[in-house]
Amino acid sequence: MTQVKIQMLEECGDLIPRKAHEDDAAYDLRSRADMELVPGKSTLVPAGFKIELPVGYEAQIRPRSGLALKNDLMLTNSPGTVDAGYRGEVGVIMYNAGKENFVIKRGDRIAQMVIAKLPEVELVTADALGESCRGEGGFGSTGKQ
């Protein structure tokens, strides 16, 4: 099992990321501050911890489906990426797509974090790419179905 070190900020020990269920893929992240999210704006919500990821790993910060469905909250850069070399506080860039202010209290679950091993990849330049049935079609090229 790979161990990942986290450091909780002062007075944030109760906010340690946890999985709600043993078989969950993601750790719940909580706000360390009381904040108000204004409609139509992105706000950085601090999560109260720092992380030391091993080289070859990333932490993906993803939205919570309930906040999206019930409150029109999303993450501006979803999924966000925490790189192995970053040692600052993890923060969540939240966007209020609703019509009213949304209040976040300290300890509220605001996002999910998935720790992922990255494949070893080398990009190589090529004069041509192989054929595929899709070709260059993208951005809705397959229609509404």
GROMACS .gro file of C-alpha atoms in nm:
model
  145
    1MET     CA    1   0.000   0.000   0.000
    2THR     CA    2   0.130   0.345  -0.090
    3GLN     CA    3   0.143   0.590   0.200
    4VAL     CA    4   0.070   0.957   0.143
    5LYS     CA    5   0.164   1.210   0.410
    6ILE     CA    6  -0.074   1.489   0.501
    7GLN     CA    7  -0.015   1.772   0.745
    8MET     CA    8  -0.315   1.925   0.911
    9LEU     CA    9  -0.297   2.300   0.969
   10GLU     CA   10  -0.321   2.430   1.324
   11GLU     CA   11  -0.664   2.365   1.478
   12CYS     CA   12  -0.776   2.165   1.171
   13GLY     CA   13  -0.727   1.809   1.302
   14ASP     CA   14  -1.101   1.749   1.286
   15LEU     CA   15  -1.099   1.819   0.911
   16ILE     CA   16  -0.874   1.528   0.810
   17PRO     CA   17  -0.989   1.392   0.472
   18ARG     CA   18  -1.186   1.069   0.517
   19LYS     CA   19  -1.378   0.823   0.305
   20ALA     CA   20  -1.742   0.798   0.410
   21HIS     CA   21  -1.741   0.427   0.325
   22GLU     CA   22  -1.457   0.177   0.305
   23ASP     CA   23  -1.519   0.110  -0.064
   24ASP     CA   24  -1.545   0.478  -0.169
   25ALA     CA   25  -1.299   0.598  -0.432
   26ALA     CA   26  -1.262   0.948  -0.289
   27TYR     CA   27  -1.181   1.124   0.035
   28ASP     CA   28  -1.423   1.397   0.146
   29LEU     CA   29  -1.266   1.741   0.178
   30ARG     CA   30  -1.405   1.994   0.426
   31SER     CA   31  -1.392   2.372   0.447
   32ARG     CA   32  -1.170   2.515   0.720
   33ALA     CA   33  -1.353   2.850   0.712
   34ASP     CA   34  -1.700   2.998   0.718
   35MET     CA   35  -1.755   3.152   0.376
   36GLU     CA   36  -2.028   3.282   0.147
   37LEU     CA   37  -2.022   3.192  -0.222
   38VAL     CA   38  -2.164   3.470  -0.438
   39PRO     CA   39  -2.356   3.377  -0.755
   40GLY     CA   40  -2.152   3.395  -1.075
   41LYS     CA   41  -1.814   3.399  -0.898
   42SER     CA   42  -1.534   3.156  -0.822
   43THR     CA   43  -1.406   3.141  -0.464
   44LEU     CA   44  -1.104   2.958  -0.322
   45VAL     CA   45  -1.220   2.753  -0.023
   46PRO     CA   46  -0.932   2.632   0.200
   47ALA     CA   47  -0.935   2.266   0.309
   48GLY     CA   48  -0.706   2.285   0.613
   49PHE     CA   49  -0.427   2.048   0.510
   50LYS     CA   50  -0.110   2.008   0.306
   51ILE     CA   51  -0.015   1.690   0.124
   52GLU     CA   52   0.307   1.517   0.019
   53LEU     CA   53   0.236   1.297  -0.279
   54PRO     CA   54   0.497   1.051  -0.401
   55VAL     CA   55   0.650   1.127  -0.741
   56GLY     CA   56   0.431   0.960  -1.003
   57TYR     CA   57   0.104   1.039  -0.820
   58GLU     CA   58  -0.150   1.321  -0.829
   59ALA     CA   59  -0.450   1.420  -0.620
   60GLN     CA   60  -0.760   1.494  -0.827
   61ILE     CA   61  -1.005   1.739  -0.667
   62ARG     CA   62  -1.357   1.666  -0.786
   63PRO     CA   63  -1.703   1.811  -0.721
   64ARG     CA   64  -1.959   1.656  -0.488
   65SER     CA   65  -2.264   1.546  -0.687
   66GLY     CA   66  -2.512   1.651  -0.418
   67LEU     CA   67  -2.381   2.009  -0.407
   68ALA     CA   68  -2.402   2.027  -0.786
   69LEU     CA   69  -2.754   1.888  -0.812
   70LYS     CA   70  -2.914   2.054  -0.510
   71ASN     CA   71  -2.725   2.385  -0.493
   72ASP     CA   72  -2.580   2.457  -0.840
   73LEU     CA   73  -2.223   2.449  -0.702
   74MET     CA   74  -1.938   2.330  -0.921
   75LEU     CA   75  -1.561   2.338  -0.931
   76THR     CA   76  -1.424   2.588  -1.180
   77ASN     CA   77  -1.129   2.370  -1.282
   78SER     CA   78  -1.280   2.027  -1.241
   79PRO     CA   79  -1.101   1.809  -1.183
   80GLY     CA   80  -0.832   2.013  -1.014
   81THR     CA   81  -0.487   1.859  -0.992
   82VAL     CA   82  -0.249   1.867  -0.696
   83ASP     CA   83   0.099   1.782  -0.822
   84ALA     CA   84   0.353   1.578  -0.627
   85GLY     CA   85   0.579   1.880  -0.577
   86TYR     CA   86   0.314   2.111  -0.427
   87ARG     CA   87   0.342   2.165  -0.052
   88GLY     CA   88   0.092   2.446   0.010
   89GLU     CA   89  -0.255   2.420   0.158
   90VAL     CA   90  -0.502   2.233  -0.059
   91GLY     CA   91  -0.782   2.462  -0.174
   92VAL     CA   92  -1.097   2.406  -0.374
   93ILE     CA   93  -1.203   2.657  -0.642
   94MET     CA   94  -1.581   2.659  -0.611
   95TYR     CA   95  -1.823   2.833  -0.846
   96ASN     CA   96  -2.178   2.928  -0.750
   97ALA     CA   97  -2.392   2.884  -1.063
   98GLY     CA   98  -2.710   2.946  -0.863
   99LYS     CA   99  -2.904   3.266  -0.814
  100GLU     CA  100  -2.853   3.310  -0.441
  101ASN     CA  101  -2.556   3.329  -0.207
  102PHE     CA  102  -2.453   2.990  -0.067
  103VAL     CA  103  -2.317   2.971   0.287
  104ILE     CA  104  -2.039   2.726   0.369
  105LYS     CA  105  -1.965   2.655   0.734
  106ARG     CA  106  -1.637   2.527   0.873
  107GLY     CA  107  -1.644   2.147   0.847
  108ASP     CA  108  -1.891   2.131   0.556
  109ARG     CA  109  -1.796   1.878   0.290
  110ILE     CA  110  -1.701   2.076  -0.021
  111ALA     CA  111  -1.529   1.837  -0.262
  112GLN     CA  112  -1.375   1.493  -0.309
  113MET     CA  113  -1.012   1.395  -0.352
  114VAL     CA  114  -0.893   1.092  -0.548
  115ILE     CA  115  -0.527   0.989  -0.524
  116ALA     CA  116  -0.417   0.847  -0.860
  117LYS     CA  117  -0.100   0.681  -0.985
  118LEU     CA  118   0.013   0.831  -1.312
  119PRO     CA  119   0.123   0.611  -1.600
  120GLU     CA  120   0.479   0.649  -1.721
  121VAL     CA  121   0.445   0.814  -2.060
  122GLU     CA  122   0.688   0.960  -2.310
  123LEU     CA  123   0.556   1.197  -2.576
  124VAL     CA  124   0.728   1.148  -2.911
  125THR     CA  125   0.684   1.362  -3.219
  126ALA     CA  126   0.558   1.197  -3.536
  127ASP     CA  127   0.509   1.313  -3.894
  128ALA     CA  128   0.174   1.131  -3.915
  129LEU     CA  129  -0.078   0.961  -3.686
  130GLY     CA  130  -0.252   0.627  -3.743
  131GLU     CA  131  -0.603   0.610  -3.885
  132SER     CA  132  -0.911   0.569  -3.662
  133CYS     CA  133  -1.283   0.538  -3.729
  134ARG     CA  134  -1.343   0.871  -3.552
  135GLY     CA  135  -1.072   1.066  -3.728
  136GLU     CA  136  -1.069   1.435  -3.639
  137GLY     CA  137  -1.435   1.449  -3.531
  138GLY     CA  138  -1.486   1.605  -3.189
  139PHE     CA  139  -1.675   1.870  -2.994
  140GLY     CA  140  -2.020   1.724  -3.050
  141SER     CA  141  -1.951   1.577  -3.393
  142THR     CA  142  -2.149   1.260  -3.312
  143GLY     CA  143  -2.473   1.455  -3.262
  144LYS     CA  144  -2.719   1.451  -2.971
  145GLN     CA  145  -2.761   1.076  -2.941
   0.00000   0.00000   0.00000
